[in-house]
């Protein structure tokens, strides 16, 4: 499929999606979200892909929802058309997805990054939920996911004032897993993604599912879920291969 607002590449078993509306700092319009969702669907169905990297440009991961497109939206049309719900496709991706963020990740851009499984940040990254300055609040999960990442106090301050957070603060607050020099961001993200894509595909996906359970259920239920899935993994050849490889001091060769 030919895309106009994203670029899609494959690097071994890693699918790379670059947001690509440079004239608008990758502002997220309906077309871009549709193309992103189509690319995710394609990677999801492709057994040759074990991990996905989502990135933007040096200047912006994404500067938020497209304000020029949104300006004319009205209510109840936003309700009837269920505006924003289609953005959630990313958060339902079953394969692991890494956000590689350089420059601005604002509003919907920050929300999109938080829908990924973890965020690798360049030292140039700036995160924020400045929607309040536009007379609205975050609408793609910002008030919920940011609060879970950084806690109530910091999330509340950011959502109420629109203050941006730099990469150092974002790492300290637990929003990003690591900060790397901007020039190394994509290489590092692809390197980490290749490590994940080299693992047993079903174990990586089940690990993601289990970690995500911790957000949506009680500790006891989450641990029960983890245990059942862990036990079932002993019924699959990858467990025999992984443990034999350790004992034989050789790299494991997992099935995909
Ligand atoms: N929507 C549409 N266009 C945008 C945009 C956005 N979110 N962000 C930037 N652009 C456009 C600008 O209008 C500008 O276009 P023109 O050259 O045609 O004027 C171009 O991108 C470059 O932007 P700037 O000239 O503003 O660049 P800068 O370096 O001076 O500033 C910035 C960068 C601080 C990110 C600034 O562009 C900015 O504040 N952008 C808006 C950020 C924002 O408010 N995001 C939240 C959107 S609402 C939302 O996301 C709702 C939700 O929860 C889903």
PDB file of C-alpha atoms and ligand atoms in Angstrom:
ATOM      1  CA  UNK A   1       0.000   0.000   0.000  1.00  0.00           C
ATOM      2  CA  UNK A   2       1.299   3.482  -0.879  1.00  0.00           C
ATOM      3  CA  UNK A   3       1.336   5.823   2.109  1.00  0.00           C
ATOM      4  CA  UNK A   4       1.585   9.619   2.005  1.00  0.00           C
ATOM      5  CA  UNK A   5       2.015  10.519   5.670  1.00  0.00           C
ATOM      6  CA  UNK A   6       4.191   7.698   6.978  1.00  0.00           C
ATOM      7  CA  UNK A   7       7.250   5.797   5.737  1.00  0.00           C
ATOM      8  CA  UNK A   8       7.407   2.064   6.305  1.00  0.00           C
ATOM      9  CA  UNK A   9      10.538  -0.099   6.253  1.00  0.00           C
ATOM     10  CA  UNK A  10      11.541  -3.576   7.308  1.00  0.00           C
ATOM     11  CA  UNK A  11      14.906  -4.253   8.992  1.00  0.00           C
ATOM     12  CA  UNK A  12      15.294  -8.025   9.401  1.00  0.00           C
ATOM     13  CA  UNK A  13      12.408  -8.969  11.708  1.00  0.00           C
ATOM     14  CA  UNK A  14      11.741  -5.363  12.758  1.00  0.00           C
ATOM     15  CA  UNK A  15       9.020  -3.207  11.210  1.00  0.00           C
ATOM     16  CA  UNK A  16       9.825   0.517  11.217  1.00  0.00           C
ATOM     17  CA  UNK A  17       7.140   3.188  10.885  1.00  0.00           C
ATOM     18  CA  UNK A  18       8.223   6.821  10.541  1.00  0.00           C
ATOM     19  CA  UNK A  19       5.623   9.544  10.947  1.00  0.00           C
ATOM     20  CA  UNK A  20       6.236  11.806   7.969  1.00  0.00           C
ATOM     21  CA  UNK A  21       4.436  15.148   7.745  1.00  0.00           C
ATOM     22  CA  UNK A  22       7.507  17.376   8.122  1.00  0.00           C
ATOM     23  CA  UNK A  23       5.629  20.540   7.107  1.00  0.00           C
ATOM     24  CA  UNK A  24       3.366  20.133  10.170  1.00  0.00           C
ATOM     25  CA  UNK A  25       5.840  18.629  12.678  1.00  0.00           C
ATOM     26  CA  UNK A  26       4.080  15.277  12.121  1.00  0.00           C
ATOM     27  CA  UNK A  27       0.762  16.622  13.392  1.00  0.00           C
ATOM     28  CA  UNK A  28      -1.653  13.726  13.539  1.00  0.00           C
ATOM     29  CA  UNK A  29      -4.542  14.083  11.088  1.00  0.00           C
ATOM     30  CA  UNK A  30      -7.154  11.546  10.068  1.00  0.00           C
ATOM     31  CA  UNK A  31      -5.148  10.388   7.070  1.00  0.00           C
ATOM     32  CA  UNK A  32      -2.018   9.754   9.130  1.00  0.00           C
ATOM     33  CA  UNK A  33      -3.902   7.781  11.788  1.00  0.00           C
ATOM     34  CA  UNK A  34      -5.590   5.708   9.050  1.00  0.00           C
ATOM     35  CA  UNK A  35      -2.240   4.955   7.415  1.00  0.00           C
ATOM     36  CA  UNK A  36      -0.588   4.183  10.749  1.00  0.00           C
ATOM     37  CA  UNK A  37      -3.376   1.742  11.563  1.00  0.00           C
ATOM     38  CA  UNK A  38      -3.072   0.065   8.153  1.00  0.00           C
ATOM     39  CA  UNK A  39       0.709  -0.322   8.596  1.00  0.00           C
ATOM     40  CA  UNK A  40       0.193  -1.784  12.071  1.00  0.00           C
ATOM     41  CA  UNK A  41      -2.397  -4.231  10.692  1.00  0.00           C
ATOM     42  CA  UNK A  42       0.082  -5.336   8.010  1.00  0.00           C
ATOM     43  CA  UNK A  43       2.942  -5.851  10.502  1.00  0.00           C
ATOM     44  CA  UNK A  44       0.619  -7.629  12.895  1.00  0.00           C
ATOM     45  CA  UNK A  45      -0.345 -10.155  10.208  1.00  0.00           C
ATOM     46  CA  UNK A  46       3.248 -10.701   9.025  1.00  0.00           C
ATOM     47  CA  UNK A  47       4.956 -13.625  10.786  1.00  0.00           C
ATOM     48  CA  UNK A  48       8.271 -12.188   9.557  1.00  0.00           C
ATOM     49  CA  UNK A  49       7.894  -9.233  11.937  1.00  0.00           C
ATOM     50  CA  UNK A  50       8.632  -9.701  15.653  1.00  0.00           C
ATOM     51  CA  UNK A  51       8.790  -6.103  16.865  1.00  0.00           C
ATOM     52  CA  UNK A  52       7.762  -2.659  15.601  1.00  0.00           C
ATOM     53  CA  UNK A  53       9.528   0.699  16.041  1.00  0.00           C
ATOM     54  CA  UNK A  54       7.496   3.915  15.750  1.00  0.00           C
ATOM     55  CA  UNK A  55       9.463   7.103  15.255  1.00  0.00           C
ATOM     56  CA  UNK A  56       9.201  10.633  13.870  1.00  0.00           C
ATOM     57  CA  UNK A  57      11.822  13.099  12.701  1.00  0.00           C
ATOM     58  CA  UNK A  58      14.759  14.785  14.430  1.00  0.00           C
ATOM     59  CA  UNK A  59      12.580  17.805  15.224  1.00  0.00           C
ATOM     60  CA  UNK A  60       9.332  16.085  16.172  1.00  0.00           C
ATOM     61  CA  UNK A  61       7.988  12.686  17.031  1.00  0.00           C
ATOM     62  CA  UNK A  62       4.602  14.404  16.648  1.00  0.00           C
ATOM     63  CA  UNK A  63       3.402  17.858  17.733  1.00  0.00           C
ATOM     64  CA  UNK A  64      -0.071  16.558  18.557  1.00  0.00           C
ATOM     65  CA  UNK A  65      -3.414  16.195  16.859  1.00  0.00           C
ATOM     66  CA  UNK A  66      -3.689  18.379  13.746  1.00  0.00           C
ATOM     67  CA  UNK A  67      -5.085  21.628  15.137  1.00  0.00           C
ATOM     68  CA  UNK A  68      -5.893  22.959  11.665  1.00  0.00           C
ATOM     69  CA  UNK A  69      -8.041  19.890  10.974  1.00  0.00           C
ATOM     70  CA  UNK A  70      -9.647  19.855  14.442  1.00  0.00           C
ATOM     71  CA  UNK A  71     -10.453  23.548  14.636  1.00  0.00           C
ATOM     72  CA  UNK A  72     -13.803  23.160  12.823  1.00  0.00           C
ATOM     73  CA  UNK A  73     -14.941  20.015  14.623  1.00  0.00           C
ATOM     74  CA  UNK A  74     -18.216  20.299  16.528  1.00  0.00           C
ATOM     75  CA  UNK A  75     -20.237  18.447  19.094  1.00  0.00           C
ATOM     76  CA  UNK A  76     -22.130  16.110  18.744  1.00  0.00           C
ATOM     77  CA  UNK A  77     -20.288  15.232  15.494  1.00  0.00           C
ATOM     78  CA  UNK A  78     -17.145  14.327  17.477  1.00  0.00           C
ATOM     79  CA  UNK A  79     -19.337  12.006  19.548  1.00  0.00           C
ATOM     80  CA  UNK A  80     -21.249  10.534  16.618  1.00  0.00           C
ATOM     81  CA  UNK A  81     -18.037   9.963  14.623  1.00  0.00           C
ATOM     82  CA  UNK A  82     -16.299   8.694  17.805  1.00  0.00           C
ATOM     83  CA  UNK A  83     -13.369  11.064  17.188  1.00  0.00           C
ATOM     84  CA  UNK A  84     -10.070   9.712  18.594  1.00  0.00           C
ATOM     85  CA  UNK A  85     -11.223   6.117  19.178  1.00  0.00           C
ATOM     86  CA  UNK A  86      -9.452   4.953  15.993  1.00  0.00           C
ATOM     87  CA  UNK A  87      -6.159   6.201  17.508  1.00  0.00           C
ATOM     88  CA  UNK A  88      -6.370   3.407  20.082  1.00  0.00           C
ATOM     89  CA  UNK A  89      -5.437   0.802  17.425  1.00  0.00           C
ATOM     90  CA  UNK A  90      -1.790   1.293  18.418  1.00  0.00           C
ATOM     91  CA  UNK A  91      -2.470   0.368  22.036  1.00  0.00           C
ATOM     92  CA  UNK A  92      -4.139  -2.869  20.904  1.00  0.00           C
ATOM     93  CA  UNK A  93      -1.106  -4.050  18.896  1.00  0.00           C
ATOM     94  CA  UNK A  94      -0.229  -7.541  20.109  1.00  0.00           C
ATOM     95  CA  UNK A  95       3.407  -7.458  18.989  1.00  0.00           C
ATOM     96  CA  UNK A  96       5.858  -5.325  20.999  1.00  0.00           C
ATOM     97  CA  UNK A  97       6.088  -1.691  19.826  1.00  0.00           C
ATOM     98  CA  UNK A  98       8.902   0.710  20.794  1.00  0.00           C
ATOM     99  CA  UNK A  99       8.491   4.484  20.494  1.00  0.00           C
ATOM    100  CA  UNK A 100      11.751   6.192  19.473  1.00  0.00           C
ATOM    101  CA  UNK A 101      11.166   9.838  20.345  1.00  0.00           C
ATOM    102  CA  UNK A 102      13.297  12.815  19.303  1.00  0.00           C
ATOM    103  CA  UNK A 103      12.133  16.430  19.519  1.00  0.00           C
ATOM    104  CA  UNK A 104       8.532  17.294  20.317  1.00  0.00           C
ATOM    105  CA  UNK A 105       6.089  14.643  21.565  1.00  0.00           C
ATOM    106  CA  UNK A 106       3.192  16.889  22.476  1.00  0.00           C
ATOM    107  CA  UNK A 107      -0.510  16.325  23.034  1.00  0.00           C
ATOM    108  CA  UNK A 108      -1.559  13.417  20.839  1.00  0.00           C
ATOM    109  CA  UNK A 109       2.140  12.856  20.047  1.00  0.00           C
ATOM    110  CA  UNK A 110       2.908  12.213  23.705  1.00  0.00           C
ATOM    111  CA  UNK A 111      -0.230  10.076  23.923  1.00  0.00           C
ATOM    112  CA  UNK A 112       0.811   8.028  20.879  1.00  0.00           C
ATOM    113  CA  UNK A 113       4.268   7.435  22.395  1.00  0.00           C
ATOM    114  CA  UNK A 114       2.646   6.313  25.654  1.00  0.00           C
ATOM    115  CA  UNK A 115       0.494   3.781  23.748  1.00  0.00           C
ATOM    116  CA  UNK A 116       3.727   2.023  22.756  1.00  0.00           C
ATOM    117  CA  UNK A 117       5.264  -0.555  25.107  1.00  0.00           C
ATOM    118  CA  UNK A 118       8.183   1.626  26.072  1.00  0.00           C
ATOM    119  CA  UNK A 119       9.750   4.888  25.007  1.00  0.00           C
ATOM    120  CA  UNK A 120      13.387   5.356  24.058  1.00  0.00           C
ATOM    121  CA  UNK A 121      14.117   9.072  24.069  1.00  0.00           C
ATOM    122  CA  UNK A 122      16.754  11.178  22.357  1.00  0.00           C
ATOM    123  CA  UNK A 123      18.366  13.815  24.560  1.00  0.00           C
ATOM    124  CA  UNK A 124      16.421  16.362  22.457  1.00  0.00           C
ATOM    125  CA  UNK A 125      13.007  14.913  23.362  1.00  0.00           C
ATOM    126  CA  UNK A 126      10.340  17.134  24.889  1.00  0.00           C
ATOM    127  CA  UNK A 127       7.108  15.699  26.225  1.00  0.00           C
ATOM    128  CA  UNK A 128       3.945  17.565  27.133  1.00  0.00           C
ATOM    129  CA  UNK A 129       0.161  17.723  27.186  1.00  0.00           C
ATOM    130  CA  UNK A 130      -0.426  21.362  26.190  1.00  0.00           C
ATOM    131  CA  UNK A 131      -4.060  20.859  25.087  1.00  0.00           C
ATOM    132  CA  UNK A 132      -5.328  23.100  27.872  1.00  0.00           C
ATOM    133  CA  UNK A 133      -3.791  26.079  26.085  1.00  0.00           C
ATOM    134  CA  UNK A 134      -6.101  25.280  23.143  1.00  0.00           C
ATOM    135  CA  UNK A 135      -9.194  25.204  25.304  1.00  0.00           C
ATOM    136  CA  UNK A 136      -9.468  21.419  25.469  1.00  0.00           C
ATOM    137  CA  UNK A 137      -7.908  18.624  27.502  1.00  0.00           C
ATOM    138  CA  UNK A 138      -5.958  15.541  26.353  1.00  0.00           C
ATOM    139  CA  UNK A 139      -8.251  13.231  24.409  1.00  0.00           C
ATOM    140  CA  UNK A 140      -6.153  10.200  23.457  1.00  0.00           C
ATOM    141  CA  UNK A 141      -5.436   8.861  26.923  1.00  0.00           C
ATOM    142  CA  UNK A 142      -3.111  11.594  28.225  1.00  0.00           C
ATOM    143  CA  UNK A 143      -4.836  12.195  31.545  1.00  0.00           C
ATOM    144  CA  UNK A 144      -4.886   8.437  32.188  1.00  0.00           C
ATOM    145  CA  UNK A 145      -1.600   7.082  30.818  1.00  0.00           C
ATOM    146  CA  UNK A 146       0.584  10.021  31.871  1.00  0.00           C
ATOM    147  CA  UNK A 147      -0.763   9.689  35.415  1.00  0.00           C
ATOM    148  CA  UNK A 148       0.118   5.999  35.474  1.00  0.00           C
ATOM    149  CA  UNK A 149       3.618   6.718  34.117  1.00  0.00           C
ATOM    150  CA  UNK A 150       4.668   9.693  36.231  1.00  0.00           C
ATOM    151  CA  UNK A 151       2.174   9.822  39.114  1.00  0.00           C
ATOM    152  CA  UNK A 152      -0.639  12.236  39.899  1.00  0.00           C
ATOM    153  CA  UNK A 153       1.318  15.299  40.969  1.00  0.00           C
ATOM    154  CA  UNK A 154       3.494  15.634  37.876  1.00  0.00           C
ATOM    155  CA  UNK A 155       0.717  14.557  35.473  1.00  0.00           C
ATOM    156  CA  UNK A 156      -1.676  17.046  37.026  1.00  0.00           C
ATOM    157  CA  UNK A 157       0.854  19.892  36.774  1.00  0.00           C
ATOM    158  CA  UNK A 158       1.644  19.070  33.142  1.00  0.00           C
ATOM    159  CA  UNK A 159      -2.005  18.714  32.066  1.00  0.00           C
ATOM    160  CA  UNK A 160      -3.137  21.836  33.940  1.00  0.00           C
ATOM    161  CA  UNK A 161      -0.297  24.128  32.836  1.00  0.00           C
ATOM    162  CA  UNK A 162       0.879  22.610  29.535  1.00  0.00           C
ATOM    163  CA  UNK A 163       4.475  22.651  30.813  1.00  0.00           C
ATOM    164  CA  UNK A 164       6.895  20.521  28.768  1.00  0.00           C
ATOM    165  CA  UNK A 165       9.218  17.923  30.263  1.00  0.00           C
ATOM    166  CA  UNK A 166      12.706  17.411  28.848  1.00  0.00           C
ATOM    167  CA  UNK A 167      14.319  13.998  28.346  1.00  0.00           C
ATOM    168  CA  UNK A 168      16.237  14.021  31.634  1.00  0.00           C
ATOM    169  CA  UNK A 169      13.118  14.775  33.651  1.00  0.00           C
ATOM    170  CA  UNK A 170      11.133  12.222  31.613  1.00  0.00           C
ATOM    171  CA  UNK A 171      13.639   9.481  32.443  1.00  0.00           C
ATOM    172  CA  UNK A 172      13.749  10.453  36.109  1.00  0.00           C
ATOM    173  CA  UNK A 173       9.937  10.385  36.251  1.00  0.00           C
ATOM    174  CA  UNK A 174       9.693   6.948  34.603  1.00  0.00           C
ATOM    175  CA  UNK A 175       8.057   8.141  31.371  1.00  0.00           C
ATOM    176  CA  UNK A 176      10.923   6.841  29.209  1.00  0.00           C
ATOM    177  CA  UNK A 177      13.023   3.725  29.645  1.00  0.00           C
ATOM    178  CA  UNK A 178      16.307   5.353  28.551  1.00  0.00           C
ATOM    179  CA  UNK A 179      17.787   8.508  27.038  1.00  0.00           C
ATOM    180  CA  UNK A 180      20.372   8.255  24.253  1.00  0.00           C
ATOM    181  CA  UNK A 181      22.194  10.886  22.150  1.00  0.00           C
ATOM    182  CA  UNK A 182      19.906  12.047  19.324  1.00  0.00           C
ATOM    183  CA  UNK A 183      22.284  10.826  16.622  1.00  0.00           C
ATOM    184  CA  UNK A 184      22.106   7.283  18.009  1.00  0.00           C
ATOM    185  CA  UNK A 185      18.359   7.081  18.653  1.00  0.00           C
ATOM    186  CA  UNK A 186      17.195   5.129  15.609  1.00  0.00           C
ATOM    187  CA  UNK A 187      20.152   2.711  15.616  1.00  0.00           C
ATOM    188  CA  UNK A 188      19.610   2.043  19.302  1.00  0.00           C
ATOM    189  CA  UNK A 189      15.857   1.533  18.855  1.00  0.00           C
ATOM    190  CA  UNK A 190      16.441  -0.884  15.958  1.00  0.00           C
ATOM    191  CA  UNK A 191      19.097  -2.712  17.985  1.00  0.00           C
ATOM    192  CA  UNK A 192      16.741  -3.190  20.949  1.00  0.00           C
ATOM    193  CA  UNK A 193      13.879  -4.143  18.617  1.00  0.00           C
ATOM    194  CA  UNK A 194      16.071  -6.783  16.938  1.00  0.00           C
ATOM    195  CA  UNK A 195      16.860  -8.295  20.332  1.00  0.00           C
ATOM    196  CA  UNK A 196      13.119  -8.550  21.074  1.00  0.00           C
ATOM    197  CA  UNK A 197      12.339  -9.866  17.579  1.00  0.00           C
ATOM    198  CA  UNK A 198      14.932 -12.597  18.109  1.00  0.00           C
ATOM    199  CA  UNK A 199      13.088 -13.976  21.140  1.00  0.00           C
ATOM    200  CA  UNK A 200      10.353 -16.576  20.943  1.00  0.00           C
ATOM    201  CA  UNK A 201       7.546 -14.651  19.211  1.00  0.00           C
ATOM    202  CA  UNK A 202       4.718 -16.031  21.312  1.00  0.00           C
ATOM    203  CA  UNK A 203       6.678 -15.577  24.565  1.00  0.00           C
ATOM    204  CA  UNK A 204       7.439 -11.938  23.720  1.00  0.00           C
ATOM    205  CA  UNK A 205       3.778 -11.282  22.913  1.00  0.00           C
ATOM    206  CA  UNK A 206       2.572 -13.061  26.046  1.00  0.00           C
ATOM    207  CA  UNK A 207       5.104 -11.139  28.154  1.00  0.00           C
ATOM    208  CA  UNK A 208       3.703  -7.886  26.774  1.00  0.00           C
ATOM    209  CA  UNK A 209       0.166  -9.046  27.468  1.00  0.00           C
ATOM    210  CA  UNK A 210       1.068  -9.981  31.026  1.00  0.00           C
ATOM    211  CA  UNK A 211       2.863  -6.698  31.840  1.00  0.00           C
ATOM    212  CA  UNK A 212      -0.148  -4.809  30.440  1.00  0.00           C
ATOM    213  CA  UNK A 213      -2.456  -6.826  32.681  1.00  0.00           C
ATOM    214  CA  UNK A 214      -0.856  -5.114  35.669  1.00  0.00           C
ATOM    215  CA  UNK A 215      -2.589  -1.885  34.579  1.00  0.00           C
ATOM    216  CA  UNK A 216      -6.004  -3.393  34.203  1.00  0.00           C
ATOM    217  CA  UNK A 217      -6.601  -5.820  37.023  1.00  0.00           C
ATOM    218  CA  UNK A 218      -5.864  -6.557  40.663  1.00  0.00           C
ATOM    219  CA  UNK A 219      -2.474  -7.898  41.776  1.00  0.00           C
ATOM    220  CA  UNK A 220      -3.947 -11.311  42.620  1.00  0.00           C
ATOM    221  CA  UNK A 221      -5.684 -11.619  39.233  1.00  0.00           C
ATOM    222  CA  UNK A 222      -2.601 -10.390  37.403  1.00  0.00           C
ATOM    223  CA  UNK A 223      -0.394 -12.934  39.142  1.00  0.00           C
ATOM    224  CA  UNK A 224      -2.901 -15.702  38.380  1.00  0.00           C
ATOM    225  CA  UNK A 225      -2.857 -14.666  34.702  1.00  0.00           C
ATOM    226  CA  UNK A 226       0.959 -14.601  34.674  1.00  0.00           C
ATOM    227  CA  UNK A 227       1.195 -18.051  36.268  1.00  0.00           C
ATOM    228  CA  UNK A 228      -1.220 -19.692  33.821  1.00  0.00           C
ATOM    229  CA  UNK A 229       0.609 -18.282  30.810  1.00  0.00           C
ATOM    230  CA  UNK A 230       4.022 -19.159  32.296  1.00  0.00           C
ATOM    231  CA  UNK A 231       2.906 -22.744  32.929  1.00  0.00           C
ATOM    232  CA  UNK A 232       1.562 -23.074  29.365  1.00  0.00           C
ATOM    233  CA  UNK A 233       4.950 -21.992  27.980  1.00  0.00           C
ATOM    234  CA  UNK A 234       6.340 -25.364  29.112  1.00  0.00           C
ATOM    235  CA  UNK A 235       4.159 -26.964  26.444  1.00  0.00           C
ATOM    236  CA  UNK A 236       5.984 -25.224  23.584  1.00  0.00           C
ATOM    237  CA  UNK A 237       9.303 -26.177  21.953  1.00  0.00           C
ATOM    238  CA  UNK A 238      10.871 -22.750  22.587  1.00  0.00           C
ATOM    239  CA  UNK A 239      11.101 -23.522  26.315  1.00  0.00           C
ATOM    240  CA  UNK A 240      13.058 -26.743  25.617  1.00  0.00           C
ATOM    241  CA  UNK A 241      15.286 -24.906  23.123  1.00  0.00           C
ATOM    242  CA  UNK A 242      15.917 -21.886  25.387  1.00  0.00           C
ATOM    243  CA  UNK A 243      16.858 -23.958  28.395  1.00  0.00           C
ATOM    244  CA  UNK A 244      18.927 -26.469  26.369  1.00  0.00           C
ATOM    245  CA  UNK A 245      20.823 -23.562  24.773  1.00  0.00           C
ATOM    246  CA  UNK A 246      21.682 -22.165  28.204  1.00  0.00           C
ATOM    247  CA  UNK A 247      22.974 -25.524  29.421  1.00  0.00           C
ATOM    248  CA  UNK A 248      24.901 -26.171  26.176  1.00  0.00           C
ATOM    249  CA  UNK A 249      26.357 -22.602  26.286  1.00  0.00           C
ATOM    250  CA  UNK A 250      25.106 -21.620  22.818  1.00  0.00           C
ATOM    251  CA  UNK A 251      22.652 -19.002  21.508  1.00  0.00           C
ATOM    252  CA  UNK A 252      19.026 -20.155  21.482  1.00  0.00           C
ATOM    253  CA  UNK A 253      17.257 -20.495  18.149  1.00  0.00           C
ATOM    254  CA  UNK A 254      13.582 -19.794  18.695  1.00  0.00           C
ATOM    255  CA  UNK A 255      10.683 -20.522  16.411  1.00  0.00           C
ATOM    256  CA  UNK A 256       8.790 -17.578  14.965  1.00  0.00           C
TER     257      UNK A 256
HETATM  258  N1  LIG B   1      -1.357  20.828  14.332  1.00  0.00           N
HETATM  259  C1  LIG B   1      -1.246  21.410  13.125  1.00  0.00           C
HETATM  260  N2  LIG B   1      -0.126  22.034  12.717  1.00  0.00           N
HETATM  261  C2  LIG B   1       0.911  22.083  13.561  1.00  0.00           C
HETATM  262  C3  LIG B   1       0.866  21.504  14.838  1.00  0.00           C
HETATM  263  C4  LIG B   1      -0.334  20.845  15.225  1.00  0.00           C
HETATM  264  N3  LIG B   1      -0.459  20.206  16.397  1.00  0.00           N
HETATM  265  N4  LIG B   1       2.053  21.716  15.465  1.00  0.00           N
HETATM  266  C5  LIG B   1       2.813  22.417  14.592  1.00  0.00           C
HETATM  267  N5  LIG B   1       2.125  22.627  13.448  1.00  0.00           N
HETATM  268  C6  LIG B   1       2.572  23.354  12.256  1.00  0.00           C
HETATM  269  C7  LIG B   1       2.604  24.849  12.502  1.00  0.00           C
HETATM  270  O1  LIG B   1       1.317  25.418  12.337  1.00  0.00           O
HETATM  271  C8  LIG B   1       3.589  25.286  11.443  1.00  0.00           C
HETATM  272  O2  LIG B   1       2.935  25.337  10.202  1.00  0.00           O
HETATM  273  P1  LIG B   1       3.075  26.669   9.256  1.00  0.00           P
HETATM  274  O3  LIG B   1       4.534  26.683   8.887  1.00  0.00           O
HETATM  275  O4  LIG B   1       2.148  26.360   8.134  1.00  0.00           O
HETATM  276  O5  LIG B   1       2.678  27.825  10.112  1.00  0.00           O
HETATM  277  C9  LIG B   1       4.587  24.144  11.399  1.00  0.00           C
HETATM  278  O6  LIG B   1       3.918  23.004  11.956  1.00  0.00           O
HETATM  279  C10 LIG B   1       5.834  24.404  12.218  1.00  0.00           C
HETATM  280  O7  LIG B   1       5.417  24.730  13.540  1.00  0.00           O
HETATM  281  P2  LIG B   1       5.944  26.042  14.313  1.00  0.00           P
HETATM  282  O8  LIG B   1       6.270  27.119  13.348  1.00  0.00           O
HETATM  283  O9  LIG B   1       4.953  26.348  15.379  1.00  0.00           O
HETATM  284  O10 LIG B   1       7.312  25.464  14.922  1.00  0.00           O
HETATM  285  P3  LIG B   1       8.084  25.945  16.248  1.00  0.00           P
HETATM  286  O11 LIG B   1       9.380  25.237  16.229  1.00  0.00           O
HETATM  287  O12 LIG B   1       8.061  27.433  16.340  1.00  0.00           O
HETATM  288  O13 LIG B   1       7.168  25.405  17.472  1.00  0.00           O
HETATM  289  C11 LIG B   1       5.900  23.725  18.650  1.00  0.00           C
HETATM  290  C12 LIG B   1       7.060  24.018  17.681  1.00  0.00           C
HETATM  291  C13 LIG B   1       6.252  24.271  20.062  1.00  0.00           C
HETATM  292  C14 LIG B   1       5.735  22.222  18.708  1.00  0.00           C
HETATM  293  C15 LIG B   1       4.612  24.418  18.153  1.00  0.00           C
HETATM  294  O14 LIG B   1       4.415  24.074  16.785  1.00  0.00           O
HETATM  295  C16 LIG B   1       3.366  23.999  18.900  1.00  0.00           C
HETATM  296  O15 LIG B   1       3.123  24.470  19.993  1.00  0.00           O
HETATM  297  N6  LIG B   1       2.533  23.118  18.274  1.00  0.00           N
HETATM  298  C17 LIG B   1       1.245  22.716  18.843  1.00  0.00           C
HETATM  299  C18 LIG B   1       1.441  21.755  20.019  1.00  0.00           C
HETATM  300  C19 LIG B   1       0.101  21.402  20.601  1.00  0.00           C
HETATM  301  O16 LIG B   1      -0.644  22.238  21.094  1.00  0.00           O
HETATM  302  N7  LIG B   1      -0.248  20.094  20.552  1.00  0.00           N
HETATM  303  C20 LIG B   1      -1.495  19.583  21.090  1.00  0.00           C
HETATM  304  C21 LIG B   1      -2.509  19.447  19.984  1.00  0.00           C
HETATM  305  S1  LIG B   1      -4.135  19.028  20.593  1.00  0.00           S
HETATM  306  C22 LIG B   1      -4.124  17.350  20.816  1.00  0.00           C
HETATM  307  O17 LIG B   1      -3.143  16.685  20.576  1.00  0.00           O
HETATM  308  C23 LIG B   1      -5.429  16.744  21.317  1.00  0.00           C
HETATM  309  C24 LIG B   1      -5.320  15.357  21.781  1.00  0.00           C
HETATM  310  O18 LIG B   1      -5.101  15.078  22.940  1.00  0.00           O
HETATM  311  C25 LIG B   1      -5.525  14.248  20.849  1.00  0.00           C
END
